[in-house]
mmCIF file of N, CA, C and O and ligand atoms in Angstrom:
data_model
loop_
_atom_site.group_PDB
_atom_site.id
_atom_site.type_symbol
_atom_site.label_atom_id
_atom_site.label_comp_id
_atom_site.label_asym_id
_atom_site.label_seq_id
_atom_site.Cartn_x
_atom_site.Cartn_y
_atom_site.Cartn_z
ATOM 1 N N MET A 1 0.795 -1.250 -0.014
ATOM 2 C CA MET A 1 0.038 0.064 -0.053
ATOM 3 C C MET A 1 0.760 1.235 -0.015
ATOM 4 O O MET A 1 1.877 1.295 0.694
ATOM 5 N N ALA A 2 0.581 2.154 -0.663
ATOM 6 C CA ALA A 2 1.344 3.512 -0.858
ATOM 7 C C ALA A 2 0.264 4.621 -0.523
ATOM 8 O O ALA A 2 -0.943 4.531 -1.029
ATOM 9 N N GLU A 3 0.820 5.538 -0.047
ATOM 10 C CA GLU A 3 -0.062 6.726 0.301
ATOM 11 C C GLU A 3 0.705 7.914 -0.290
ATOM 12 O O GLU A 3 1.887 8.086 -0.274
ATOM 13 N N ILE A 4 0.006 8.978 -0.950
ATOM 14 C CA ILE A 4 0.542 10.065 -1.344
ATOM 15 C C ILE A 4 -0.368 11.280 -0.938
ATOM 16 O O ILE A 4 -1.571 11.180 -1.292
ATOM 17 N N ASP A 5 0.197 12.496 -0.865
ATOM 18 C CA ASP A 5 -0.479 13.648 -0.604
ATOM 19 C C ASP A 5 -0.785 14.464 -1.774
ATOM 20 O O ASP A 5 0.323 14.952 -2.380
ATOM 21 N N LEU A 6 -1.985 14.224 -2.432
ATOM 22 C CA LEU A 6 -2.243 14.959 -3.855
ATOM 23 C C LEU A 6 -2.009 16.301 -3.846
ATOM 24 O O LEU A 6 -1.639 17.038 -4.729
ATOM 25 N N ASN A 7 -2.153 16.964 -2.677
ATOM 26 C CA ASN A 7 -1.997 18.411 -2.543
ATOM 27 C C ASN A 7 -0.373 18.964 -2.708
ATOM 28 O O ASN A 7 -0.356 20.180 -2.919
ATOM 29 N N SER A 8 0.354 17.902 -2.403
ATOM 30 C CA SER A 8 1.803 18.581 -2.343
ATOM 31 C C SER A 8 2.505 17.912 -3.649
ATOM 32 O O SER A 8 3.795 18.026 -3.822
ATOM 33 N N VAL A 9 1.662 17.335 -4.637
ATOM 34 C CA VAL A 9 2.431 16.860 -5.781
ATOM 35 C C VAL A 9 2.458 18.026 -6.658
ATOM 36 O O VAL A 9 1.761 18.834 -6.979
ATOM 37 N N GLN A 10 3.806 18.274 -7.062
ATOM 38 C CA GLN A 10 4.255 19.396 -8.011
ATOM 39 C C GLN A 10 4.221 18.884 -9.410
ATOM 40 O O GLN A 10 3.498 19.411 -10.249
ATOM 41 N N GLU A 11 4.925 17.992 -9.731
ATOM 42 C CA GLU A 11 5.041 17.337 -11.157
ATOM 43 C C GLU A 11 4.265 16.044 -11.026
ATOM 44 O O GLU A 11 4.272 15.499 -10.005
ATOM 45 N N PRO A 12 3.724 15.801 -12.185
ATOM 46 C CA PRO A 12 2.964 14.512 -12.149
ATOM 47 C C PRO A 12 3.941 13.476 -11.832
ATOM 48 O O PRO A 12 4.905 13.279 -12.308
ATOM 49 N N GLN A 13 3.346 12.384 -10.977
ATOM 50 C CA GLN A 13 4.309 11.278 -10.440
ATOM 51 C C GLN A 13 3.629 10.126 -10.940
ATOM 52 O O GLN A 13 2.328 9.732 -10.920
ATOM 53 N N THR A 14 4.288 9.095 -11.494
ATOM 54 C CA THR A 14 3.819 7.748 -11.924
ATOM 55 C C THR A 14 4.128 6.863 -10.933
ATOM 56 O O THR A 14 5.134 6.790 -10.474
ATOM 57 N N PHE A 15 3.196 5.935 -10.811
ATOM 58 C CA PHE A 15 3.340 4.819 -9.822
ATOM 59 C C PHE A 15 3.137 3.465 -10.697
ATOM 60 O O PHE A 15 1.966 3.500 -11.289
ATOM 61 N N GLU A 16 3.984 2.692 -10.692
ATOM 62 C CA GLU A 16 3.802 1.397 -11.383
ATOM 63 C C GLU A 16 3.769 -0.026 -10.474
ATOM 64 O O GLU A 16 4.666 -0.053 -9.593
ATOM 65 N N PHE A 17 2.660 -0.574 -10.299
ATOM 66 C CA PHE A 17 2.646 -1.819 -9.680
ATOM 67 C C PHE A 17 2.454 -3.010 -10.404
ATOM 68 O O PHE A 17 1.769 -2.972 -11.471
ATOM 69 N N LYS A 18 3.360 -3.942 -10.300
ATOM 70 C CA LYS A 18 3.392 -5.232 -10.895
ATOM 71 C C LYS A 18 3.087 -6.465 -10.022
ATOM 72 O O LYS A 18 4.202 -6.867 -9.612
ATOM 73 N N ASP A 19 1.912 -6.956 -10.007
ATOM 74 C CA ASP A 19 1.786 -8.064 -9.103
ATOM 75 C C ASP A 19 0.932 -9.111 -9.990
ATOM 76 O O ASP A 19 -0.193 -9.327 -9.739
ATOM 77 N N GLY A 20 1.516 -9.586 -10.910
ATOM 78 C CA GLY A 20 0.786 -10.393 -12.027
ATOM 79 C C GLY A 20 0.360 -9.572 -13.196
ATOM 80 O O GLY A 20 0.808 -9.747 -14.253
ATOM 81 N N ILE A 21 -0.425 -8.573 -12.779
ATOM 82 C CA ILE A 21 -0.963 -7.607 -13.672
ATOM 83 C C ILE A 21 -0.343 -6.162 -13.490
ATOM 84 O O ILE A 21 -0.284 -5.672 -12.404
ATOM 85 N N ARG A 22 0.127 -5.623 -14.492
ATOM 86 C CA ARG A 22 0.870 -4.487 -14.304
ATOM 87 C C ARG A 22 -0.148 -3.365 -14.496
ATOM 88 O O ARG A 22 -1.083 -3.146 -15.390
ATOM 89 N N VAL A 23 -0.046 -2.386 -13.577
ATOM 90 C CA VAL A 23 -1.005 -1.148 -13.759
ATOM 91 C C VAL A 23 -0.172 0.147 -13.557
ATOM 92 O O VAL A 23 1.027 0.023 -12.839
ATOM 93 N N LEU A 24 -0.375 1.202 -14.080
ATOM 94 C CA LEU A 24 0.207 2.396 -14.092
ATOM 95 C C LEU A 24 -0.856 3.399 -13.587
ATOM 96 O O LEU A 24 -1.776 3.637 -14.161
ATOM 97 N N ILE A 25 -0.255 4.266 -12.625
ATOM 98 C CA ILE A 25 -1.161 5.103 -11.960
ATOM 99 C C ILE A 25 -0.480 6.460 -12.064
ATOM 100 O O ILE A 25 0.856 6.619 -11.740
ATOM 101 N N VAL A 26 -1.260 7.605 -12.339
ATOM 102 C CA VAL A 26 -0.400 8.916 -12.475
ATOM 103 C C VAL A 26 -1.160 9.823 -11.380
ATOM 104 O O VAL A 26 -2.434 9.795 -11.239
ATOM 105 N N ALA A 27 -0.481 10.261 -10.596
ATOM 106 C CA ALA A 27 -0.834 11.414 -9.684
ATOM 107 C C ALA A 27 -0.519 12.837 -10.017
ATOM 108 O O ALA A 27 0.669 12.889 -10.333
ATOM 109 N N GLU A 28 -1.417 13.748 -10.015
ATOM 110 C CA GLU A 28 -1.077 15.001 -10.262
ATOM 111 C C GLU A 28 -1.531 15.754 -9.000
ATOM 112 O O GLU A 28 -2.485 15.306 -8.268
ATOM 113 N N LYS A 29 -1.327 17.108 -9.055
ATOM 114 C CA LYS A 29 -1.830 17.959 -7.908
ATOM 115 C C LYS A 29 -3.309 17.881 -7.951
ATOM 116 O O LYS A 29 -4.083 18.353 -8.958
ATOM 117 N N GLY A 30 -3.916 17.263 -6.833
ATOM 118 C CA GLY A 30 -5.485 17.362 -6.757
ATOM 119 C C GLY A 30 -6.019 16.246 -7.448
ATOM 120 O O GLY A 30 -7.314 16.079 -7.302
ATOM 121 N N SER A 31 -5.308 15.314 -8.137
ATOM 122 C CA SER A 31 -6.081 14.242 -8.741
ATOM 123 C C SER A 31 -5.165 13.048 -9.057
ATOM 124 O O SER A 31 -4.009 13.164 -9.058
ATOM 125 N N ILE A 32 -5.776 11.979 -9.245
ATOM 126 C CA ILE A 32 -5.033 10.591 -9.532
ATOM 127 C C ILE A 32 -5.836 9.834 -10.386
ATOM 128 O O ILE A 32 -7.186 9.763 -10.204
ATOM 129 N N LYS A 33 -5.245 8.945 -11.137
ATOM 130 C CA LYS A 33 -6.156 8.035 -12.211
ATOM 131 C C LYS A 33 -5.259 6.908 -12.542
ATOM 132 O O LYS A 33 -4.034 7.093 -12.621
ATOM 133 N N PHE A 34 -5.860 5.924 -12.888
ATOM 134 C CA PHE A 34 -5.262 4.781 -13.718
ATOM 135 C C PHE A 34 -5.181 5.187 -15.119
ATOM 136 O O PHE A 34 -6.127 5.783 -15.697
ATOM 137 N N VAL A 35 -3.946 5.143 -15.697
ATOM 138 C CA VAL A 35 -3.566 5.407 -17.116
ATOM 139 C C VAL A 35 -3.475 4.269 -17.826
ATOM 140 O O VAL A 35 -3.718 4.202 -19.022
ATOM 141 N N GLU A 36 -2.804 3.156 -17.199
ATOM 142 C CA GLU A 36 -2.519 1.828 -17.969
ATOM 143 C C GLU A 36 -2.814 0.766 -16.988
ATOM 144 O O GLU A 36 -2.514 0.781 -15.917
ATOM 145 N N ALA A 37 -3.445 -0.277 -17.707
ATOM 146 C CA ALA A 37 -3.483 -1.599 -16.909
ATOM 147 C C ALA A 37 -3.526 -2.690 -17.810
ATOM 148 O O ALA A 37 -4.277 -2.651 -18.957
ATOM 149 N N ASP A 38 -2.925 -3.788 -17.548
ATOM 150 C CA ASP A 38 -3.042 -4.803 -18.394
ATOM 151 C C ASP A 38 -4.175 -6.013 -18.012
ATOM 152 O O ASP A 38 -4.290 -7.061 -18.448
ATOM 153 N N CYS A 39 -5.099 -5.234 -17.273
ATOM 154 C CA CYS A 39 -6.425 -6.122 -16.881
ATOM 155 C C CYS A 39 -7.224 -6.217 -18.080
ATOM 156 O O CYS A 39 -7.174 -5.525 -18.943
ATOM 157 N N PRO A 40 -8.130 -7.390 -18.031
ATOM 158 C CA PRO A 40 -8.799 -7.408 -19.182
ATOM 159 C C PRO A 40 -10.140 -6.566 -19.266
ATOM 160 O O PRO A 40 -10.611 -6.168 -20.291
ATOM 161 N N ASP A 41 -10.756 -6.125 -18.179
ATOM 162 C CA ASP A 41 -11.826 -5.287 -18.213
ATOM 163 C C ASP A 41 -11.637 -3.874 -18.284
ATOM 164 O O ASP A 41 -12.618 -3.185 -18.921
ATOM 165 N N LYS A 42 -10.494 -3.221 -17.829
ATOM 166 C CA LYS A 42 -10.222 -1.820 -17.785
ATOM 167 C C LYS A 42 -11.278 -0.984 -17.192
ATOM 168 O O LYS A 42 -11.297 0.195 -17.515
ATOM 169 N N ILE A 43 -11.926 -1.620 -16.260
ATOM 170 C CA ILE A 43 -12.870 -0.802 -15.500
ATOM 171 C C ILE A 43 -12.189 0.254 -14.701
ATOM 172 O O ILE A 43 -12.581 1.478 -14.665
ATOM 173 N N CYS A 44 -10.980 0.015 -14.149
ATOM 174 C CA CYS A 44 -10.202 1.052 -13.512
ATOM 175 C C CYS A 44 -9.919 2.218 -14.196
ATOM 176 O O CYS A 44 -9.945 3.366 -13.884
ATOM 177 N N ILE A 45 -9.532 2.002 -15.487
ATOM 178 C CA ILE A 45 -9.345 3.167 -16.544
ATOM 179 C C ILE A 45 -10.659 3.870 -16.801
ATOM 180 O O ILE A 45 -10.549 5.248 -16.758
ATOM 181 N N LYS A 46 -11.501 3.184 -16.943
ATOM 182 C CA LYS A 46 -12.757 3.768 -17.378
ATOM 183 C C LYS A 46 -13.308 4.637 -16.176
ATOM 184 O O LYS A 46 -14.172 5.506 -16.457
ATOM 185 N N THR A 47 -12.871 4.370 -14.979
ATOM 186 C CA THR A 47 -13.390 5.105 -13.801
ATOM 187 C C THR A 47 -13.061 6.544 -13.921
ATOM 188 O O THR A 47 -13.746 7.498 -13.548
ATOM 189 N N GLY A 48 -11.813 6.737 -14.509
ATOM 190 C CA GLY A 48 -11.376 8.199 -14.885
ATOM 191 C C GLY A 48 -10.606 8.805 -13.678
ATOM 192 O O GLY A 48 -10.196 8.139 -13.019
ATOM 193 N N THR A 49 -10.708 9.950 -13.671
ATOM 194 C CA THR A 49 -9.923 10.832 -12.737
ATOM 195 C C THR A 49 -10.530 10.863 -11.395
ATOM 196 O O THR A 49 -11.733 11.321 -11.389
ATOM 197 N N LEU A 50 -9.812 10.789 -10.391
ATOM 198 C CA LEU A 50 -10.352 10.696 -8.891
ATOM 199 C C LEU A 50 -9.813 12.061 -8.462
ATOM 200 O O LEU A 50 -8.638 12.497 -8.399
ATOM 201 N N THR A 51 -10.886 12.833 -7.899
ATOM 202 C CA THR A 51 -10.501 14.207 -7.340
ATOM 203 C C THR A 51 -10.951 14.456 -5.870
ATOM 204 O O THR A 51 -10.380 15.175 -5.082
ATOM 205 N N LYS A 52 -12.115 13.823 -5.566
ATOM 206 C CA LYS A 52 -12.792 14.201 -4.281
ATOM 207 C C LYS A 52 -12.537 13.146 -3.247
ATOM 208 O O LYS A 52 -12.492 11.988 -3.747
ATOM 209 N N PRO A 53 -12.473 13.615 -1.905
ATOM 210 C CA PRO A 53 -12.527 12.368 -1.092
ATOM 211 C C PRO A 53 -13.664 11.536 -1.054
ATOM 212 O O PRO A 53 -14.806 11.935 -1.314
ATOM 213 N N GLY A 54 -13.329 10.189 -0.963
ATOM 214 C CA GLY A 54 -14.543 9.284 -1.203
ATOM 215 C C GLY A 54 -14.376 8.618 -2.727
ATOM 216 O O GLY A 54 -15.070 7.526 -2.763
ATOM 217 N N ASP A 55 -13.849 9.358 -3.671
ATOM 218 C CA ASP A 55 -13.784 8.851 -5.023
ATOM 219 C C ASP A 55 -12.794 7.626 -4.983
ATOM 220 O O ASP A 55 -11.680 7.610 -4.133
ATOM 221 N N ARG A 56 -13.035 6.551 -5.706
ATOM 222 C CA ARG A 56 -12.242 5.508 -5.842
ATOM 223 C C ARG A 56 -12.249 4.802 -7.168
ATOM 224 O O ARG A 56 -13.322 4.963 -7.872
ATOM 225 N N ALA A 57 -11.250 4.219 -7.470
ATOM 226 C CA ALA A 57 -11.034 3.443 -8.714
ATOM 227 C C ALA A 57 -10.402 2.003 -8.171
ATOM 228 O O ALA A 57 -9.486 1.921 -7.496
ATOM 229 N N ILE A 58 -11.134 0.847 -8.659
ATOM 230 C CA ILE A 58 -10.600 -0.487 -8.142
ATOM 231 C C ILE A 58 -10.335 -1.273 -9.500
ATOM 232 O O ILE A 58 -11.124 -1.353 -10.412
ATOM 233 N N CYS A 59 -9.225 -1.821 -9.393
ATOM 234 C CA CYS A 59 -8.836 -2.673 -10.438
ATOM 235 C C CYS A 59 -8.885 -4.163 -9.781
ATOM 236 O O CYS A 59 -7.821 -4.563 -9.220
ATOM 237 N N LEU A 60 -9.956 -4.763 -10.054
ATOM 238 C CA LEU A 60 -10.107 -6.155 -9.217
ATOM 239 C C LEU A 60 -9.061 -7.168 -9.749
ATOM 240 O O LEU A 60 -8.407 -7.817 -9.084
ATOM 241 N N PRO A 61 -8.705 -7.376 -11.142
ATOM 242 C CA PRO A 61 -7.886 -8.489 -11.454
ATOM 243 C C PRO A 61 -6.411 -8.243 -10.915
ATOM 244 O O PRO A 61 -5.917 -9.132 -10.640
ATOM 245 N N SER A 62 -5.979 -6.993 -10.750
ATOM 246 C CA SER A 62 -4.709 -6.772 -10.165
ATOM 247 C C SER A 62 -4.768 -6.350 -8.563
ATOM 248 O O SER A 62 -3.728 -6.220 -8.029
ATOM 249 N N LYS A 63 -6.017 -6.412 -8.168
ATOM 250 C CA LYS A 63 -6.124 -6.143 -6.716
ATOM 251 C C LYS A 63 -5.463 -4.867 -6.219
ATOM 252 O O LYS A 63 -4.886 -4.592 -5.198
ATOM 253 N N THR A 64 -5.714 -3.890 -7.139
ATOM 254 C CA THR A 64 -5.353 -2.562 -6.901
ATOM 255 C C THR A 64 -6.407 -1.669 -6.486
ATOM 256 O O THR A 64 -7.325 -1.718 -7.257
ATOM 257 N N ILE A 65 -6.388 -0.827 -5.437
ATOM 258 C CA ILE A 65 -7.308 -0.055 -5.161
ATOM 259 C C ILE A 65 -6.733 1.423 -4.993
ATOM 260 O O ILE A 65 -5.709 1.559 -4.158
ATOM 261 N N VAL A 66 -7.383 2.407 -5.720
ATOM 262 C CA VAL A 66 -6.971 3.837 -5.539
ATOM 263 C C VAL A 66 -8.049 4.493 -4.850
ATOM 264 O O VAL A 66 -9.274 4.421 -5.238
ATOM 265 N N LYS A 67 -7.846 5.224 -3.726
ATOM 266 C CA LYS A 67 -8.804 5.965 -3.213
ATOM 267 C C LYS A 67 -8.424 7.438 -2.583
ATOM 268 O O LYS A 67 -7.394 7.361 -2.235
ATOM 269 N N VAL A 68 -9.308 8.286 -2.626
ATOM 270 C CA VAL A 68 -9.108 9.496 -2.263
ATOM 271 C C VAL A 68 -9.523 9.834 -0.808
ATOM 272 O O VAL A 68 -10.732 9.634 -0.615
ATOM 273 N N GLU A 69 -8.734 10.180 0.083
ATOM 274 C CA GLU A 69 -9.149 10.290 1.448
ATOM 275 C C GLU A 69 -9.010 11.623 2.053
ATOM 276 O O GLU A 69 -7.864 12.399 1.514
ATOM 277 N N ASP A 70 -9.830 12.180 2.900
ATOM 278 C CA ASP A 70 -9.515 13.509 3.466
ATOM 279 C C ASP A 70 -8.375 13.230 4.382
ATOM 280 O O ASP A 70 -8.029 12.408 4.925
ATOM 281 N N ASP A 71 -7.829 14.506 4.795
ATOM 282 C CA ASP A 71 -6.823 14.582 5.739
ATOM 283 C C ASP A 71 -7.236 14.039 6.946
ATOM 284 O O ASP A 71 -8.152 14.408 7.540
HETATM 285 ZN ZN1 LIG B 1 -7.980 -2.932 -14.158
#
């Protein structure tokens, strides 16, 4: 599990996780999203950009969850 403070992101930051299925997540100031995933359904990418606390994107095949939390 990784945590990132979206408010302190200056340059877009890329996170790659590879646990069987590769996913690529990009965090920018105030937003985060899946940009690439080798999963078959691509639901995580279709979820789009997360910006608000409570927003979440889940990639079940790769068991990756991205969620935005309040401080
Ligand atoms: Zn996925």
